[in-house]
PDB file of C-alpha atoms in Angstrom:
ATOM      1  CA  MET A   1     -29.786   1.456 -10.095  1.00 77.00           C
ATOM      2  CA  LYS A   2     -31.271   3.709 -12.800  1.00 79.00           C
ATOM      3  CA  VAL A   3     -28.655   6.512 -12.446  1.00 85.00           C
ATOM      4  CA  ILE A   4     -26.550   3.429 -12.745  1.00 83.00           C
ATOM      5  CA  ARG A   5     -27.774   2.280 -16.162  1.00 79.00           C
ATOM      6  CA  TRP A   6     -28.082   6.739 -17.215  1.00 81.00           C
ATOM      7  CA  VAL A   7     -23.850   6.926 -16.876  1.00 83.00           C
ATOM      8  CA  LEU A   8     -23.706   3.734 -18.392  1.00 82.00           C
ATOM      9  CA  GLY A   9     -25.974   4.029 -22.092  1.00 80.00           C
ATOM     10  CA  ARG A  10     -23.934   7.229 -22.095  1.00 82.00           C
ATOM     11  CA  VAL A  11     -20.401   6.031 -21.993  1.00 84.00           C
ATOM     12  CA  ILE A  12     -22.203   3.722 -24.381  1.00 79.00           C
ATOM     13  CA  LEU A  13     -23.207   6.198 -26.877  1.00 80.00           C
ATOM     14  CA  LEU A  14     -19.578   7.995 -26.323  1.00 84.00           C
ATOM     15  CA  LEU A  15     -18.380   5.445 -27.714  1.00 80.00           C
ATOM     16  CA  ASN A  16     -20.792   4.594 -30.315  1.00 78.00           C
ATOM     17  CA  GLY A  17     -20.122   8.132 -31.736  1.00 80.00           C
ATOM     18  CA  VAL A  18     -16.101   7.809 -31.285  1.00 82.00           C
ATOM     19  CA  PHE A  19     -15.344   4.991 -32.093  1.00 82.00           C
ATOM     20  CA  SER A  20     -17.873   4.705 -35.210  1.00 81.00           C
ATOM     21  CA  PRO A  21     -17.598   2.467 -37.778  1.00 84.00           C
ATOM     22  CA  LYS A  22     -16.738   2.821 -41.865  1.00 86.00           C
ATOM     23  CA  PRO A  23     -19.745   2.236 -43.829  1.00 84.00           C
ATOM     24  CA  LEU A  24     -19.505  -0.078 -46.877  1.00 81.00           C
ATOM     25  CA  ASN A  25     -18.940   1.241 -50.040  1.00 85.00           C
ATOM     26  CA  ARG A  26     -21.633   0.395 -53.194  1.00 86.00           C
ATOM     27  CA  THR A  27     -21.512   1.820 -56.996  1.00 89.00           C
ATOM     28  CA  ASP A  28     -24.493   4.504 -56.854  1.00 90.00           C
ATOM     29  CA  SER A  29     -27.324   2.056 -58.159  1.00 90.00           C
ATOM     30  CA  GLU A  30     -26.630  -0.830 -55.887  1.00 91.00           C
ATOM     31  CA  GLN A  31     -26.761   1.689 -53.104  1.00 90.00           C
ATOM     32  CA  GLN A  32     -30.502   3.540 -54.569  1.00 92.00           C
ATOM     33  CA  LYS A  33     -31.746  -0.541 -54.962  1.00 91.00           C
ATOM     34  CA  ILE A  34     -30.571  -1.282 -50.955  1.00 90.00           C
ATOM     35  CA  ASN A  35     -32.401   2.372 -50.010  1.00 91.00           C
ATOM     36  CA  ASP A  36     -35.679   1.290 -51.734  1.00 90.00           C
ATOM     37  CA  SER A  37     -35.602  -2.273 -49.973  1.00 89.00           C
ATOM     38  CA  MET A  38     -34.421  -0.654 -46.024  1.00 92.00           C
ATOM     39  CA  SER A  39     -38.742   1.089 -47.015  1.00 90.00           C
ATOM     40  CA  GLN A  40     -39.625  -2.074 -45.516  1.00 93.00           C
ATOM     41  CA  LEU A  41     -38.013  -2.252 -42.250  1.00 96.00           C
ATOM     42  CA  GLN A  42     -37.684   0.175 -39.032  1.00 96.00           C
ATOM     43  CA  LEU A  43     -36.051  -0.596 -35.877  1.00 97.00           C
ATOM     44  CA  TYR A  44     -37.606  -0.740 -32.800  1.00 97.00           C
ATOM     45  CA  GLN A  45     -35.599   0.511 -30.020  1.00 96.00           C
ATOM     46  CA  PHE A  46     -33.776   2.567 -26.905  1.00 93.00           C
ATOM     47  CA  ASP A  47     -31.045   5.099 -27.676  1.00 89.00           C
ATOM     48  CA  ALA A  48     -28.374   3.961 -25.396  1.00 88.00           C
ATOM     49  CA  CYS A  49     -29.932   0.225 -24.745  1.00 91.00           C
ATOM     50  CA  PRO A  50     -25.881  -1.723 -26.131  1.00 92.00           C
ATOM     51  CA  PHE A  51     -27.743  -4.855 -27.854  1.00 94.00           C
ATOM     52  CA  CYS A  52     -29.791  -2.197 -30.245  1.00 95.00           C
ATOM     53  CA  VAL A  53     -26.154  -0.381 -30.698  1.00 94.00           C
ATOM     54  CA  LYS A  54     -25.194  -2.750 -32.139  1.00 95.00           C
ATOM     55  CA  VAL A  55     -27.220  -3.693 -34.876  1.00 96.00           C
ATOM     56  CA  ARG A  56     -27.391   0.327 -35.523  1.00 96.00           C
ATOM     57  CA  ARG A  57     -23.478  -0.450 -35.548  1.00 95.00           C
ATOM     58  CA  ALA A  58     -24.064  -4.041 -38.575  1.00 96.00           C
ATOM     59  CA  ALA A  59     -26.519  -1.615 -40.456  1.00 95.00           C
ATOM     60  CA  LYS A  60     -23.610   1.646 -40.749  1.00 94.00           C
ATOM     61  CA  ARG A  61     -21.070  -0.923 -40.865  1.00 94.00           C
ATOM     62  CA  LEU A  62     -23.573  -2.189 -44.512  1.00 95.00           C
ATOM     63  CA  ASN A  63     -24.567   0.944 -45.289  1.00 94.00           C
ATOM     64  CA  LEU A  64     -27.969   1.092 -44.742  1.00 95.00           C
ATOM     65  CA  PRO A  65     -29.961   3.340 -43.793  1.00 94.00           C
ATOM     66  CA  LEU A  66     -32.588   1.855 -40.527  1.00 94.00           C
ATOM     67  CA  LYS A  67     -35.282   3.797 -39.712  1.00 95.00           C
ATOM     68  CA  THR A  68     -34.946   3.524 -36.130  1.00 96.00           C
ATOM     69  CA  ARG A  69     -37.796   3.903 -33.333  1.00 96.00           C
ATOM     70  CA  ASP A  70     -38.161   4.848 -30.449  1.00 95.00           C
ATOM     71  CA  ALA A  71     -39.816   2.150 -28.426  1.00 94.00           C
ATOM     72  CA  LYS A  72     -39.738   4.301 -24.724  1.00 93.00           C
ATOM     73  CA  GLN A  73     -42.155   6.425 -27.742  1.00 95.00           C
ATOM     74  CA  ALA A  74     -45.517   5.615 -26.797  1.00 95.00           C
ATOM     75  CA  GLN A  75     -47.291   5.466 -30.195  1.00 96.00           C
ATOM     76  CA  TRP A  76     -43.523   2.811 -31.187  1.00 95.00           C
ATOM     77  CA  GLU A  77     -44.325   1.467 -27.951  1.00 95.00           C
ATOM     78  CA  HIS A  78     -48.243  -0.115 -28.273  1.00 95.00           C
ATOM     79  CA  GLU A  79     -47.209  -0.806 -31.937  1.00 94.00           C
ATOM     80  CA  LEU A  80     -44.247  -2.737 -31.425  1.00 95.00           C
ATOM     81  CA  VAL A  81     -46.358  -4.462 -28.511  1.00 95.00           C
ATOM     82  CA  ASN A  82     -49.464  -4.892 -30.175  1.00 94.00           C
ATOM     83  CA  GLY A  83     -47.056  -6.232 -33.396  1.00 93.00           C
ATOM     84  CA  GLY A  84     -44.341  -8.369 -31.720  1.00 90.00           C
ATOM     85  CA  GLY A  85     -45.990  -9.054 -28.805  1.00 92.00           C
ATOM     86  CA  ARG A  86     -43.367  -7.930 -27.012  1.00 91.00           C
ATOM     87  CA  ARG A  87     -42.125  -4.492 -25.913  1.00 93.00           C
ATOM     88  CA  LYS A  88     -38.451  -6.028 -25.604  1.00 94.00           C
ATOM     89  CA  VAL A  89     -35.469  -3.911 -28.358  1.00 95.00           C
ATOM     90  CA  PRO A  90     -33.988  -4.230 -30.485  1.00 97.00           C
ATOM     91  CA  CYS A  91     -36.003  -6.059 -32.128  1.00 97.00           C
ATOM     92  CA  LEU A  92     -36.659  -5.563 -36.042  1.00 97.00           C
ATOM     93  CA  ARG A  93     -39.888  -4.885 -38.209  1.00 97.00           C
ATOM     94  CA  ILE A  94     -39.845  -6.617 -41.742  1.00 96.00           C
ATOM     95  CA  GLU A  95     -42.850  -6.172 -44.162  1.00 93.00           C
ATOM     96  CA  LYS A  96     -42.779  -8.718 -46.597  1.00 89.00           C
ATOM     97  CA  ASN A  97     -44.300  -8.126 -50.562  1.00 86.00           C
ATOM     98  CA  ASN A  98     -46.835  -9.867 -49.680  1.00 89.00           C
ATOM     99  CA  GLY A  99     -48.112  -7.126 -46.772  1.00 85.00           C
ATOM    100  CA  GLU A 100     -46.920  -9.878 -43.994  1.00 93.00           C
ATOM    101  CA  VAL A 101     -45.535  -8.921 -41.723  1.00 95.00           C
ATOM    102  CA  GLU A 102     -42.003  -9.788 -39.614  1.00 95.00           C
ATOM    103  CA  TRP A 103     -40.747  -9.367 -36.344  1.00 97.00           C
ATOM    104  CA  MET A 104     -37.175 -10.442 -34.601  1.00 97.00           C
ATOM    105  CA  TYR A 105     -35.811  -9.753 -31.437  1.00 95.00           C
ATOM    106  CA  GLU A 106     -32.461 -10.051 -30.593  1.00 96.00           C
ATOM    107  CA  SER A 107     -29.881  -8.548 -31.657  1.00 96.00           C
ATOM    108  CA  ASN A 108     -27.880 -11.151 -33.610  1.00 97.00           C
ATOM    109  CA  ASP A 109     -30.809 -12.677 -35.637  1.00 97.00           C
ATOM    110  CA  ILE A 110     -31.726  -9.701 -36.704  1.00 97.00           C
ATOM    111  CA  ILE A 111     -27.476  -8.672 -37.856  1.00 97.00           C
ATOM    112  CA  GLN A 112     -27.322 -11.907 -39.610  1.00 97.00           C
ATOM    113  CA  TYR A 113     -30.566 -11.705 -41.292  1.00 96.00           C
ATOM    114  CA  LEU A 114     -28.556  -7.603 -42.065  1.00 96.00           C
ATOM    115  CA  GLU A 115     -25.758  -9.363 -43.574  1.00 95.00           C
ATOM    116  CA  LYS A 116     -27.894 -11.888 -45.343  1.00 95.00           C
ATOM    117  CA  ARG A 117     -29.470 -10.287 -47.622  1.00 92.00           C
ATOM    118  CA  PHE A 118     -27.714  -6.625 -47.668  1.00 88.00           C
ATOM    119  CA  ALA A 119     -23.418  -7.918 -47.854  1.00 79.00           C
TER     120      ALA A 119
END
């Protein structure tokens, strides 16, 4: 089963590389505001996870420089489990202006949040 998942993951990454979405065009000042806002977001993910690829593609289409954290690395896995409560990806960590942190787990919810906030 691990071999099949590994092969399928590599196929997904290949197809994602070949059919990469075109990023949204913005003025330099608009893009700078977006870039500043993105410092409050981190995506905990696995490289070959299809749902994680889906979120990364949406972020690329929206021209969002989304920081990613590989949840297979012990440091990020520990942070994900302690902060969000589960070892499940994709997970978007949203740090709000008041210091409160929200953990969002579902790929469709994450994409909807990004589109609502940055589109």
